[in-house]
PDB file of C-alpha atoms in Angstrom:
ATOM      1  CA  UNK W   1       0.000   0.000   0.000  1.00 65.00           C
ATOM      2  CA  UNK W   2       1.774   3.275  -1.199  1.00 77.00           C
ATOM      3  CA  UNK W   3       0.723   6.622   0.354  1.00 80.00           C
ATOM      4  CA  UNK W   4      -0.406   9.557  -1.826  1.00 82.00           C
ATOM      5  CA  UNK W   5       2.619  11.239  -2.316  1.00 85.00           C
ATOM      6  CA  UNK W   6       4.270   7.735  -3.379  1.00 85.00           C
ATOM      7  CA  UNK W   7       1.679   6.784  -5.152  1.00 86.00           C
ATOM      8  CA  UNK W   8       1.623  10.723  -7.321  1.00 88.00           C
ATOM      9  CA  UNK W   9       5.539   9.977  -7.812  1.00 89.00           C
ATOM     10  CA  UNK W  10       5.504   6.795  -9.084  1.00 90.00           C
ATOM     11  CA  UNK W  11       3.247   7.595 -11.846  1.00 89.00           C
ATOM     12  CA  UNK W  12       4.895  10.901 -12.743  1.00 89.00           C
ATOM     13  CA  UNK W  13       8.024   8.967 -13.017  1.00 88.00           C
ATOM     14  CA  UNK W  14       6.330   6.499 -15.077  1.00 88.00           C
ATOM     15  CA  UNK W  15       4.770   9.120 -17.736  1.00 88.00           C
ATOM     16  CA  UNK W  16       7.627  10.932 -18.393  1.00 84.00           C
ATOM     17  CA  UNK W  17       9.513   7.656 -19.093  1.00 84.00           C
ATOM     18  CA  UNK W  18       6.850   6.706 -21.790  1.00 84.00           C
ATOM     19  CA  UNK W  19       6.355  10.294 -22.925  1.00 81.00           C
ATOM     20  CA  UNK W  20      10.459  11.231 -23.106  1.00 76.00           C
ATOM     21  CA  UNK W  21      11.844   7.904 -22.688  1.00 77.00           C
ATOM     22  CA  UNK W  22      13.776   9.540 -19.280  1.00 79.00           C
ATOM     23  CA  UNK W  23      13.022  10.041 -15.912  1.00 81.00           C
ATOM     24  CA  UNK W  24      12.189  13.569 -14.588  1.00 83.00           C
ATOM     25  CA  UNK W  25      15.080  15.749 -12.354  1.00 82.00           C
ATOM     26  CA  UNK W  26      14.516  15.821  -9.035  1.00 80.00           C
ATOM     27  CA  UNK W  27      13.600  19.509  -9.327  1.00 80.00           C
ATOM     28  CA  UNK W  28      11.121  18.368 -11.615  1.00 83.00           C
ATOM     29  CA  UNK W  29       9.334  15.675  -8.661  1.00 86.00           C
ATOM     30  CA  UNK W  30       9.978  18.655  -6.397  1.00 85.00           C
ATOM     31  CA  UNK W  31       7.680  21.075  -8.255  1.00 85.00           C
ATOM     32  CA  UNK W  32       4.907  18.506  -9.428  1.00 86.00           C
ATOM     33  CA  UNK W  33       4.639  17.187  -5.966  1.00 86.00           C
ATOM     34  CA  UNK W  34       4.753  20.470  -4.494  1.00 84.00           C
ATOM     35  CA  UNK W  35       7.419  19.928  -2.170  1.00 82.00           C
ATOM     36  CA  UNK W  36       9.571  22.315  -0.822  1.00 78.00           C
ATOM     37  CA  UNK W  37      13.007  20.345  -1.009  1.00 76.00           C
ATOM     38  CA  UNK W  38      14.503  17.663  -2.570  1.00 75.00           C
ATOM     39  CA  UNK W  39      15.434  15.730   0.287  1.00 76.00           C
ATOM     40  CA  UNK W  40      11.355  14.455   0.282  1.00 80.00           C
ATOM     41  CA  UNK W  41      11.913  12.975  -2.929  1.00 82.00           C
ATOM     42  CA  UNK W  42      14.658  11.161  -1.796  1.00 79.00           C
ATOM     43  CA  UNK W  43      12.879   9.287   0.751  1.00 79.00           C
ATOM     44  CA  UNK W  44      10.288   8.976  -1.430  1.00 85.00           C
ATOM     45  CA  UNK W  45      12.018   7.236  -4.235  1.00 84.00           C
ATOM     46  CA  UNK W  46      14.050   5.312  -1.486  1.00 80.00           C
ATOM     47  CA  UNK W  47      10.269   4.176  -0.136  1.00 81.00           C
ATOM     48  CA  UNK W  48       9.443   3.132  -3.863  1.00 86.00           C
ATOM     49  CA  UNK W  49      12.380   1.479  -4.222  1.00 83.00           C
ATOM     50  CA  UNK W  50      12.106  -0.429  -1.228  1.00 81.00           C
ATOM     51  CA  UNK W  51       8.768  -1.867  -1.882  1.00 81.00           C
ATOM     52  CA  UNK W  52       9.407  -3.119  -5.543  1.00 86.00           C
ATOM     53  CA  UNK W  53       7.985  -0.854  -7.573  1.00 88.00           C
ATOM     54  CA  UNK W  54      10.806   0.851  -8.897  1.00 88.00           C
ATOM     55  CA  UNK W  55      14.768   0.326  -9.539  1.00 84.00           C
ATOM     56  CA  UNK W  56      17.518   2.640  -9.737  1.00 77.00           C
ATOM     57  CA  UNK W  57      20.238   1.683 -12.004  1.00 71.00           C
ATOM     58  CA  UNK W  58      23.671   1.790 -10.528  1.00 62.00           C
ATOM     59  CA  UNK W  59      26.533   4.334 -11.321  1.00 51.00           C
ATOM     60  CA  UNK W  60      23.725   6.749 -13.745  1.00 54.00           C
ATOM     61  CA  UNK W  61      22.148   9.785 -12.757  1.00 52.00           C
ATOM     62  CA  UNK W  62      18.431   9.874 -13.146  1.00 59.00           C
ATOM     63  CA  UNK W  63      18.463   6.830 -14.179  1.00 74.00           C
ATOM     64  CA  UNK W  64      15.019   4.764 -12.745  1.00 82.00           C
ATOM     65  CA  UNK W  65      12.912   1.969 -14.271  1.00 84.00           C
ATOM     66  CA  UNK W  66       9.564   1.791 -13.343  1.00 87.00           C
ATOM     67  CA  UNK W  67       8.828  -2.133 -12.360  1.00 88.00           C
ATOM     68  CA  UNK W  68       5.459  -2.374 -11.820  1.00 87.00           C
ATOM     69  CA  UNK W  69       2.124   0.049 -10.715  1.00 84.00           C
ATOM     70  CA  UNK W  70       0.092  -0.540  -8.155  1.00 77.00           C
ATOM     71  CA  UNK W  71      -3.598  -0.849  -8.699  1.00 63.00           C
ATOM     72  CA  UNK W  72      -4.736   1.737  -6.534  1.00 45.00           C
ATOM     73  CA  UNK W  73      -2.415   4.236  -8.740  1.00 42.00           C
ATOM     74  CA  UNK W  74      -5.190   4.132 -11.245  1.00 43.00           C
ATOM     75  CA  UNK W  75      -8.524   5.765 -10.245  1.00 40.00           C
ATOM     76  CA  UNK W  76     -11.406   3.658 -11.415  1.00 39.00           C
ATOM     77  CA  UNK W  77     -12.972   5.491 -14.405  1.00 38.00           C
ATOM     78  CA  UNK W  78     -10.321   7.388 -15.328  1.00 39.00           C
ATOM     79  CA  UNK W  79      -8.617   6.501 -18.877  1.00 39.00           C
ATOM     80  CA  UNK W  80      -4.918   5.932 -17.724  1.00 43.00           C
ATOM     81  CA  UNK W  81      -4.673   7.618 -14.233  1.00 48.00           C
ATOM     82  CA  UNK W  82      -2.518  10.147 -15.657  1.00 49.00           C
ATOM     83  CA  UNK W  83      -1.141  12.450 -12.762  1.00 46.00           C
ATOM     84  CA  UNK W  84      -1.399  15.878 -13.050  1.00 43.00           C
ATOM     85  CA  UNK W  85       1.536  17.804 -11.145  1.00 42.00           C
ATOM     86  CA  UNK W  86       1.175  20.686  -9.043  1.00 38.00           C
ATOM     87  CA  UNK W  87       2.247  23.397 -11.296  1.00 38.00           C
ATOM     88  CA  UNK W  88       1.642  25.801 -13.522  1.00 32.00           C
ATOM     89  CA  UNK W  89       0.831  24.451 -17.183  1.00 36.00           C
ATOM     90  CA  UNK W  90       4.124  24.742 -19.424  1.00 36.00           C
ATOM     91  CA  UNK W  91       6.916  22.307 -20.733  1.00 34.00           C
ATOM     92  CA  UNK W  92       6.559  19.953 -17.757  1.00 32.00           C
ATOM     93  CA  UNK W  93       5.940  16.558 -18.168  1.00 29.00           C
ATOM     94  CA  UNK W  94       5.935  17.146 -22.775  1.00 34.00           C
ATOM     95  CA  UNK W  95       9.405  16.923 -22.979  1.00 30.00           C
ATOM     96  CA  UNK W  96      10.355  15.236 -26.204  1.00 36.00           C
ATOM     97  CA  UNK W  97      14.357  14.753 -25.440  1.00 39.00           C
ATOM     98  CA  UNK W  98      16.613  14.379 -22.684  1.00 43.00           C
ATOM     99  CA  UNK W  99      17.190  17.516 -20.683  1.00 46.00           C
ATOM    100  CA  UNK W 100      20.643  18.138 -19.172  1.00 49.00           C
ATOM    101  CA  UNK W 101      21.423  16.725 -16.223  1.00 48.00           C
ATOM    102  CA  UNK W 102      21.734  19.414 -13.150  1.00 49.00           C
ATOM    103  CA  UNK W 103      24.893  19.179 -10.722  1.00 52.00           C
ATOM    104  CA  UNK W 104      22.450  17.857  -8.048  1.00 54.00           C
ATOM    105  CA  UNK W 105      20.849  14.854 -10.312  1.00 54.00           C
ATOM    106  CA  UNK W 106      24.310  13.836 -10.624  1.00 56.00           C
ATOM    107  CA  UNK W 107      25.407  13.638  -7.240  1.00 65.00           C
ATOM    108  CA  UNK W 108      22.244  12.058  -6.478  1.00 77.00           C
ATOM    109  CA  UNK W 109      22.223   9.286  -3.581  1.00 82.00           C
ATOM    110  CA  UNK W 110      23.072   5.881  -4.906  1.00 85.00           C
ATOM    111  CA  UNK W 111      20.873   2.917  -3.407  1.00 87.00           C
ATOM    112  CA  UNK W 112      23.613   0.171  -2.267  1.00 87.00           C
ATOM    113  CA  UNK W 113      22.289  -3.321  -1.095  1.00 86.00           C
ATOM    114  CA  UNK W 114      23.524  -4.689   1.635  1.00 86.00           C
ATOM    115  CA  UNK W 115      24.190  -8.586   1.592  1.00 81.00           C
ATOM    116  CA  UNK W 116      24.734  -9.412   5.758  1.00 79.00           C
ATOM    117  CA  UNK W 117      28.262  -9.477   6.988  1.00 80.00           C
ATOM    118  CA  UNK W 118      31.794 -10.808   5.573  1.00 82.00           C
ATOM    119  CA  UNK W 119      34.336 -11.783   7.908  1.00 77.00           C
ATOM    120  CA  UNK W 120      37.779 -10.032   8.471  1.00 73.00           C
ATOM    121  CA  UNK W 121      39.321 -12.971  10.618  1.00 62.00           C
ATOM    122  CA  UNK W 122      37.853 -16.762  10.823  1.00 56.00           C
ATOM    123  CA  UNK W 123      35.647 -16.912   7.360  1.00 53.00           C
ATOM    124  CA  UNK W 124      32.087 -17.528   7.924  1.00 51.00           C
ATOM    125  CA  UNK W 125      29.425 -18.803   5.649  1.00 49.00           C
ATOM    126  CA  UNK W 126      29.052 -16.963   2.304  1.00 49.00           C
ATOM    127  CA  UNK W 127      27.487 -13.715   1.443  1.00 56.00           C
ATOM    128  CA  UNK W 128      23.765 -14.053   2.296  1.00 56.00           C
ATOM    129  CA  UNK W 129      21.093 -12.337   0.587  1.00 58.00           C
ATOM    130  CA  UNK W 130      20.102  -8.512   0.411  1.00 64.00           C
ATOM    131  CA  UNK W 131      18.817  -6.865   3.564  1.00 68.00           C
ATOM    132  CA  UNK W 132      18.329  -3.063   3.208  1.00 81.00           C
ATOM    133  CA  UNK W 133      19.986  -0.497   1.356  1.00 86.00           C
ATOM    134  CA  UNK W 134      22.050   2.306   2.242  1.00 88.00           C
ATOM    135  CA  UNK W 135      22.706   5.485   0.069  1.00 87.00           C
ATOM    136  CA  UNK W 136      26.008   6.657  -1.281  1.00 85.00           C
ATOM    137  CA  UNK W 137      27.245   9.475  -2.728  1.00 83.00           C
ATOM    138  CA  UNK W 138      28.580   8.649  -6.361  1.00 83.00           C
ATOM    139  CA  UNK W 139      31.871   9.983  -5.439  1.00 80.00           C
ATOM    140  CA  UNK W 140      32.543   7.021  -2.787  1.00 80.00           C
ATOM    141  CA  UNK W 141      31.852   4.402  -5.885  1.00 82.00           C
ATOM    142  CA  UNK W 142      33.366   3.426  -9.157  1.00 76.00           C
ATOM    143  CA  UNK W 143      32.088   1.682 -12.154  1.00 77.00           C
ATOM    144  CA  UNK W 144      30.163  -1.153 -11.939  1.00 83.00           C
ATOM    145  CA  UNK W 145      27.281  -2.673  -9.831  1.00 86.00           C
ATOM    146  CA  UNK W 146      28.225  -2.406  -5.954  1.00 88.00           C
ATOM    147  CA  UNK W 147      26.831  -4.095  -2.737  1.00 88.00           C
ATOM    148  CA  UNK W 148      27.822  -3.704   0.988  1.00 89.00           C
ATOM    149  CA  UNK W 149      28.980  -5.582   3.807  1.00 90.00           C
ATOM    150  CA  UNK W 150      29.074  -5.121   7.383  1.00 89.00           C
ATOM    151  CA  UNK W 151      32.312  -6.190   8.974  1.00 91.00           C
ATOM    152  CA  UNK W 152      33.121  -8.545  11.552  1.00 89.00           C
ATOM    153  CA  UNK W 153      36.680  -9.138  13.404  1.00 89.00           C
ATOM    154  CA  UNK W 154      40.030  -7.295  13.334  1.00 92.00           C
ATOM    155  CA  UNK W 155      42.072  -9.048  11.028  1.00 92.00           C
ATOM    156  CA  UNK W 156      42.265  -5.711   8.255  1.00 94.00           C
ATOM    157  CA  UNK W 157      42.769  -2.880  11.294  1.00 94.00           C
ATOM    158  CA  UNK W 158      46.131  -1.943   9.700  1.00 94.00           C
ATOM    159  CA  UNK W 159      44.309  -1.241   6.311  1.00 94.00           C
ATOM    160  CA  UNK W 160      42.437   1.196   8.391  1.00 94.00           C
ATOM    161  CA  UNK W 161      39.275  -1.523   8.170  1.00 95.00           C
ATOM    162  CA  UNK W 162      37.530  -1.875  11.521  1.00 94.00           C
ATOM    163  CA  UNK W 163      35.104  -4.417  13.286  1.00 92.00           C
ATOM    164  CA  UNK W 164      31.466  -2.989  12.751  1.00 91.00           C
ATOM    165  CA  UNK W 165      32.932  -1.211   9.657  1.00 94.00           C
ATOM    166  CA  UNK W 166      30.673  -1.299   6.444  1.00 93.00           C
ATOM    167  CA  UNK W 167      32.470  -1.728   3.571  1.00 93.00           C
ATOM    168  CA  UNK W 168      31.632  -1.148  -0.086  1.00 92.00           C
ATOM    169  CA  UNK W 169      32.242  -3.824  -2.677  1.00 91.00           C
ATOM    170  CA  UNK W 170      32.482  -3.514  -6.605  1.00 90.00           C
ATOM    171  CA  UNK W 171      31.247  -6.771  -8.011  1.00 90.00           C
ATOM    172  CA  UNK W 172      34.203  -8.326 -10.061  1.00 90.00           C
ATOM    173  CA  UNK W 173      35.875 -11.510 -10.418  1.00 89.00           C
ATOM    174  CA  UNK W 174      39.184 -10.553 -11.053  1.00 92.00           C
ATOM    175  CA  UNK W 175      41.502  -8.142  -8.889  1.00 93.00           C
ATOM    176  CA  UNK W 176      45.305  -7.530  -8.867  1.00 93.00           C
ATOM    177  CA  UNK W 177      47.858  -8.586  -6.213  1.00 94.00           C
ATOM    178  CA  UNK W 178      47.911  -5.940  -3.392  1.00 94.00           C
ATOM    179  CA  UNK W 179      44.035  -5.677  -4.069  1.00 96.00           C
ATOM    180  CA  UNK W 180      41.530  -5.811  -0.570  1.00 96.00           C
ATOM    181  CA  UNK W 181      39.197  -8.325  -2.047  1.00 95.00           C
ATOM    182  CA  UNK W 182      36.159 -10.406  -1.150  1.00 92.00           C
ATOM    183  CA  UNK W 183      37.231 -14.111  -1.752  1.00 91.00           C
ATOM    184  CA  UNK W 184      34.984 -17.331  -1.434  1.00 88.00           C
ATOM    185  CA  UNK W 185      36.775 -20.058   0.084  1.00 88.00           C
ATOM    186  CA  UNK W 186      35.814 -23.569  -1.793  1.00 83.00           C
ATOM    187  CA  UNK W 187      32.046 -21.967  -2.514  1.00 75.00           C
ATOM    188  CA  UNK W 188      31.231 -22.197   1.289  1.00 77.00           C
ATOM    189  CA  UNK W 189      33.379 -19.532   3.345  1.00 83.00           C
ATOM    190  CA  UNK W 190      33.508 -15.703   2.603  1.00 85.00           C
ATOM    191  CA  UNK W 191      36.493 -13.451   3.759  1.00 90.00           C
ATOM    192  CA  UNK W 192      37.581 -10.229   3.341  1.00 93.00           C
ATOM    193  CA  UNK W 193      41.538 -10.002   3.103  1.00 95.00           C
ATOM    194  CA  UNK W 194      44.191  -8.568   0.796  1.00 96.00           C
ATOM    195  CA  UNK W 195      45.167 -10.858  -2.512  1.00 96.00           C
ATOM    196  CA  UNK W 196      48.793 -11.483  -2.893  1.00 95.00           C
ATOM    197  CA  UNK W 197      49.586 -13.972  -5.896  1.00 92.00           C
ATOM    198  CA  UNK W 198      52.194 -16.684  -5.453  1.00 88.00           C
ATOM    199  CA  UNK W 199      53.283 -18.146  -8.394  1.00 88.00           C
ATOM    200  CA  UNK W 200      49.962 -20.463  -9.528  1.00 89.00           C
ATOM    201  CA  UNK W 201      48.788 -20.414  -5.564  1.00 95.00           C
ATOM    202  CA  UNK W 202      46.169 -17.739  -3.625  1.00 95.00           C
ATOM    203  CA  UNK W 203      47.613 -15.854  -0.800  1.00 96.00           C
ATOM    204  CA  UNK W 204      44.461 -14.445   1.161  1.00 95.00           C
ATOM    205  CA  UNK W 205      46.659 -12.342   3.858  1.00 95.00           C
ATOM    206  CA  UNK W 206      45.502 -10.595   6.669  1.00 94.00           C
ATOM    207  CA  UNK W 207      46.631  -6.720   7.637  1.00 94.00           C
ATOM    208  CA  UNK W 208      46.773  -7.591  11.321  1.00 94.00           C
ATOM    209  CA  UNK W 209      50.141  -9.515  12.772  1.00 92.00           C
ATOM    210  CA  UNK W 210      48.268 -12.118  14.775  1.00 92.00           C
ATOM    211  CA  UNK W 211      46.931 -13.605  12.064  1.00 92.00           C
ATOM    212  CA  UNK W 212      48.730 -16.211   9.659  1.00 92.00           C
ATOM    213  CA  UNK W 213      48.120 -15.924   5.510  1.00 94.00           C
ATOM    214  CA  UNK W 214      46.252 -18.708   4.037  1.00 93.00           C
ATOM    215  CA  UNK W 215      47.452 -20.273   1.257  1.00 95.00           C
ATOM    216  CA  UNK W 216      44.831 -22.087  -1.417  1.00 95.00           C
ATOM    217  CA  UNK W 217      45.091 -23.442  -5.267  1.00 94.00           C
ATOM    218  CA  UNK W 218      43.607 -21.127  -7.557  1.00 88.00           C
ATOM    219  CA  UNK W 219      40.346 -23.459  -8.002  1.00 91.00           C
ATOM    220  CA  UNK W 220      39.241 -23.105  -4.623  1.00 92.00           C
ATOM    221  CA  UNK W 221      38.807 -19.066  -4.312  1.00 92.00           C
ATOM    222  CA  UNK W 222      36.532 -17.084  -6.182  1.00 90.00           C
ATOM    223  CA  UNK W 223      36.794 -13.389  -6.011  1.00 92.00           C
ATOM    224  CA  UNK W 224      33.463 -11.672  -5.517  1.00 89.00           C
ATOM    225  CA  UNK W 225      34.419  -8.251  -6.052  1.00 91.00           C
ATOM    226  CA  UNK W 226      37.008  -5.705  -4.687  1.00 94.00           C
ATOM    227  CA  UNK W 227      37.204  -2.952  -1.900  1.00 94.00           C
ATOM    228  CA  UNK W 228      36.350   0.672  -2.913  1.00 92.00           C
ATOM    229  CA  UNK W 229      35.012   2.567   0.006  1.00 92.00           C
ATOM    230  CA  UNK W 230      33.658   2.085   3.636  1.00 92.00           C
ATOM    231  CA  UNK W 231      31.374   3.825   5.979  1.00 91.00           C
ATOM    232  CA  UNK W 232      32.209   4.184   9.861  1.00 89.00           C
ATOM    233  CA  UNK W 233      29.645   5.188  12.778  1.00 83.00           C
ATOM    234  CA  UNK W 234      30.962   6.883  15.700  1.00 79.00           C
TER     235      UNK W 234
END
């Protein structure tokens, strides 16, 4: 069940995509929601997001894809529920091409998923499925799809990585030595340590002293993507 202003949003986003083929700014959801900031549509796109019915695409600004609309979005009788924003009649919502993207649209929260814990000392069981999300600035990420991980143990405190850290993880299966990785040990055991090649072996070594490296044959680690950023609460 979506609330008004969720419910408005959702099918301005979804007009604009059929009638321009992109998204509106967030100045644009501002104004036709009659909202005095953007930080509202934030939470409401998170909210959307959240519950299914939309999808942000990684590493893009304005980029959204409507997945589905809600019944209750379309009020019985009317011939396509079309919205109608809260401002005065002009270009809004008739654009026929892309308009520029603003300095805020690109530095627009990024939704990251976060997939339960990964282990910086004794591996535990592999990464589990999605949980929430958490937003990022664009400017903390790099190419590529991303997901999270909260950390648990010590073994990476002198690569400035702390228990309870979260850290941010490009997915990629490859990485160079000296590269902070997320391996999986023999499909079963997940582990966050730095990659050091060794002629045709796997070094996973740890950035803490009391911990040994472990050595494996290539086929038993999988690289699940590499370190690019982390968040720390005080």
């Amino acid at each position: 069940m979506l609330t008004k202003k969720q419910s408005e949003l959702l099918r301005f986003i979804n007009e604009r995509l059929k009638e321009a083929g992109v998204p509106p700014s967030f100045d644009e959801m501002k104004d036709a929601l009659d909202l005095r900031s953007k930080s509202g549509i934030h939470r409401l796109i998170m909210a959307l997001e959240e519950r299914g019915f939309i999808r942000r695409l990684p590493n893009r600004a304005r980029a959204l894809e409507v997945l589905k609309l809600p019944e209750s979005s379309m009020p019985q009788g009317a011939r396509g529920g079309r919205f109608s924003p809260s401002v005065i009649e002009g270009n809004l919502g008739k654009v026929r091409k892309p308009p520029q993207s603003s300095n805020d649209d690109m530095n627009a929260p990024i939704a990251i998923p976060v997939m339960g814990r990964i282990a910086a000392g004794t591996p535990i069981s592999a990464i589990q499925s999605r949980s929430h999300t958490i937003s990022m600035p664009p400017d903390f990420l790099s190419g590529g799809d991303h997901f999270a991980l909260e950390v648990r143990g010590d073994s990476m405190i002198e690569a400035g990585i702390l228990d309870t850290d979260t850290v941010i993880i490009r997915k990629q299966e490859t990485a160079e030595s000296g590269d902070i990785v997320v391996a999986l040990i023999d499909d079963e055991e997940a582990t966050l340590k730095r990659l050091r090649r060794r002629g045709a072996s796997i070094a996973l070594e740890a950035a803490n002293p009391a911990y040994e490296t472990r050595i494996f044959g290539p086929d038993r680690v999988r690289i699940q993507g590499k370190l690019v950023s982390l968040i720390r609460k005080y």
